[in-house]
Short mmCIF file of C-alpha atoms in Angstrom, two decimals:
data_model
loop_
_atom_site.label_atom_id
_atom_site.label_comp_id
_atom_site.label_asym_id
_atom_site.label_seq_id
_atom_site.Cartn_x
_atom_site.Cartn_y
_atom_site.Cartn_z
CA UNK A 1 39.78 146.13 -183.92
CA UNK A 2 36.76 143.68 -182.38
CA UNK A 3 39.03 140.52 -183.20
CA UNK A 4 41.80 141.14 -181.12
CA UNK A 5 39.42 141.92 -178.33
CA UNK A 6 37.90 138.70 -178.88
CA UNK A 7 41.73 137.02 -179.11
CA UNK A 8 42.65 138.87 -176.46
CA UNK A 9 39.83 137.59 -174.15
CA UNK A 10 40.12 133.88 -175.37
CA UNK A 11 44.13 134.04 -174.61
CA UNK A 12 43.13 135.50 -171.13
CA UNK A 13 40.89 132.93 -170.08
CA UNK A 14 43.08 130.13 -171.59
CA UNK A 15 45.86 131.39 -169.11
CA UNK A 16 43.27 131.38 -166.33
CA UNK A 17 42.11 128.09 -167.05
CA UNK A 18 45.99 126.93 -166.77
CA UNK A 19 46.44 128.70 -163.66
CA UNK A 20 43.41 127.20 -162.00
CA UNK A 21 43.85 123.73 -163.19
CA UNK A 22 47.85 123.81 -161.75
CA UNK A 23 47.04 125.66 -158.64
CA UNK A 24 44.79 122.87 -157.33
CA UNK A 25 46.70 119.54 -157.78
CA UNK A 26 44.61 116.32 -158.13
CA UNK A 27 45.42 113.37 -155.96
CA UNK A 28 47.10 110.68 -157.87
CA UNK A 29 44.22 108.40 -157.64
CA UNK A 30 41.58 110.70 -158.99
CA UNK A 31 40.92 111.32 -162.57
CA UNK A 32 41.32 114.16 -164.77
CA UNK A 33 37.97 114.34 -166.47
CA UNK A 34 36.97 118.16 -165.72
CA UNK A 35 40.44 119.46 -166.86
CA UNK A 36 40.73 117.28 -170.32
CA UNK A 37 36.67 118.95 -170.99
CA UNK A 38 38.18 122.28 -170.17
CA UNK A 39 41.34 122.33 -172.10
CA UNK A 40 39.30 120.72 -175.27
CA UNK A 41 36.75 123.45 -175.03
CA UNK A 42 39.78 126.07 -174.70
CA UNK A 43 41.54 124.13 -177.82
CA UNK A 44 38.07 124.52 -179.83
CA UNK A 45 38.77 128.66 -180.85
CA UNK A 46 39.79 127.79 -184.29
CA UNK A 47 39.48 130.94 -186.43
CA UNK A 48 39.17 130.13 -190.24
CA UNK A 49 40.27 133.32 -192.20
CA UNK A 50 40.44 133.73 -195.91
CA UNK A 51 39.79 136.15 -198.83
CA UNK A 52 38.75 136.76 -202.38
CA UNK A 53 39.56 139.44 -204.96
CA UNK A 54 37.70 142.17 -202.80
CA UNK A 55 37.13 140.37 -199.30
CA UNK A 56 38.61 139.51 -196.14
CA UNK A 57 35.92 137.23 -194.06
CA UNK A 58 36.67 134.88 -190.57
CA UNK A 59 34.47 132.96 -189.00
CA UNK A 60 34.45 130.17 -186.04
CA UNK A 61 34.77 126.69 -187.07
CA UNK A 62 33.36 125.48 -183.56
CA UNK A 63 29.57 126.46 -183.98
CA UNK A 64 26.76 124.20 -182.08
CA UNK A 65 23.82 126.40 -182.48
CA UNK A 66 25.26 129.23 -184.68
CA UNK A 67 27.92 130.71 -186.83
CA UNK A 68 28.70 134.13 -187.65
CA UNK A 69 30.73 135.14 -190.52
CA UNK A 70 32.77 138.57 -190.72
CA UNK A 71 33.31 140.37 -193.61
CA UNK A 72 35.15 143.17 -195.27
CA UNK A 73 35.01 144.86 -198.69
CA UNK A 74 38.50 146.05 -199.47
CA UNK A 75 37.50 147.56 -202.80
CA UNK A 76 35.69 150.39 -203.73
CA UNK A 77 32.87 149.35 -205.62
CA UNK A 78 29.82 147.38 -204.25
CA UNK A 79 30.10 143.62 -204.34
CA UNK A 80 28.15 140.56 -202.99
CA UNK A 81 29.34 137.82 -200.85
CA UNK A 82 27.65 134.40 -201.00
CA UNK A 83 28.02 131.85 -197.84
CA UNK A 84 26.98 128.60 -198.32
CA UNK A 85 26.30 126.66 -194.86
CA UNK A 86 25.54 123.00 -194.03
CA UNK A 87 22.47 122.44 -191.62
CA UNK A 88 21.42 125.98 -192.21
CA UNK A 89 19.90 128.74 -194.41
CA UNK A 90 22.68 129.87 -197.27
CA UNK A 91 22.88 133.75 -197.44
CA UNK A 92 23.82 136.66 -199.73
CA UNK A 93 24.91 140.07 -198.33
CA UNK A 94 25.61 143.33 -200.58
CA UNK A 95 28.20 145.07 -199.06
CA UNK A 96 29.22 149.00 -200.20
CA UNK A 97 32.85 149.56 -201.10
CA UNK A 98 35.04 149.86 -198.01
CA UNK A 99 32.56 148.61 -195.46
CA UNK A 100 32.37 145.33 -193.42
CA UNK A 101 29.32 143.62 -191.51
CA UNK A 102 28.60 140.16 -190.23
CA UNK A 103 25.72 137.49 -191.00
CA UNK A 104 24.94 135.10 -188.19
CA UNK A 105 23.67 131.42 -189.49
CA UNK A 106 21.86 129.89 -187.30
CA UNK A 107 21.04 125.38 -187.17
CA UNK A 108 22.41 122.78 -185.43
CA UNK A 109 26.20 122.37 -185.87
CA UNK A 110 26.12 125.11 -188.70
CA UNK A 111 29.37 124.51 -190.57
CA UNK A 112 30.66 126.78 -193.78
CA UNK A 113 31.10 125.06 -196.76
CA UNK A 114 32.00 127.87 -199.19
CA UNK A 115 32.40 131.60 -199.31
CA UNK A 116 32.67 133.41 -202.52
CA UNK A 117 32.36 136.96 -203.98
CA UNK A 118 29.27 137.59 -206.63
CA UNK A 119 28.35 140.30 -208.76
CA UNK A 120 24.44 140.42 -207.65
CA UNK A 121 22.71 138.83 -205.15
CA UNK A 122 19.03 137.04 -205.29
#
């Protein structure tokens, strides 16, 4: 449900930006600097989705100061999910069967390198 709300909000903001840019046409001699940067920011909403044997996960690929990984354990038994992040401290989270959670990683331009399922954390 959260992902649908975020996607709907992102689509609405892109539509509003497009409507604003087309409604106020710039003169022929003016440069389109702000319009280009607005479109590049709107295009940076890439979401990476994946799955392992028991987990489905997703995260945004445009983190400047942080990246949040959302995950859902689809199995009936508890499992761990280990996330390796460049420019931030790695994390391992133990998740009960059928439960979901999220983990936020902070650092300068953090990028998720690997997400894998483990039998124990620590």
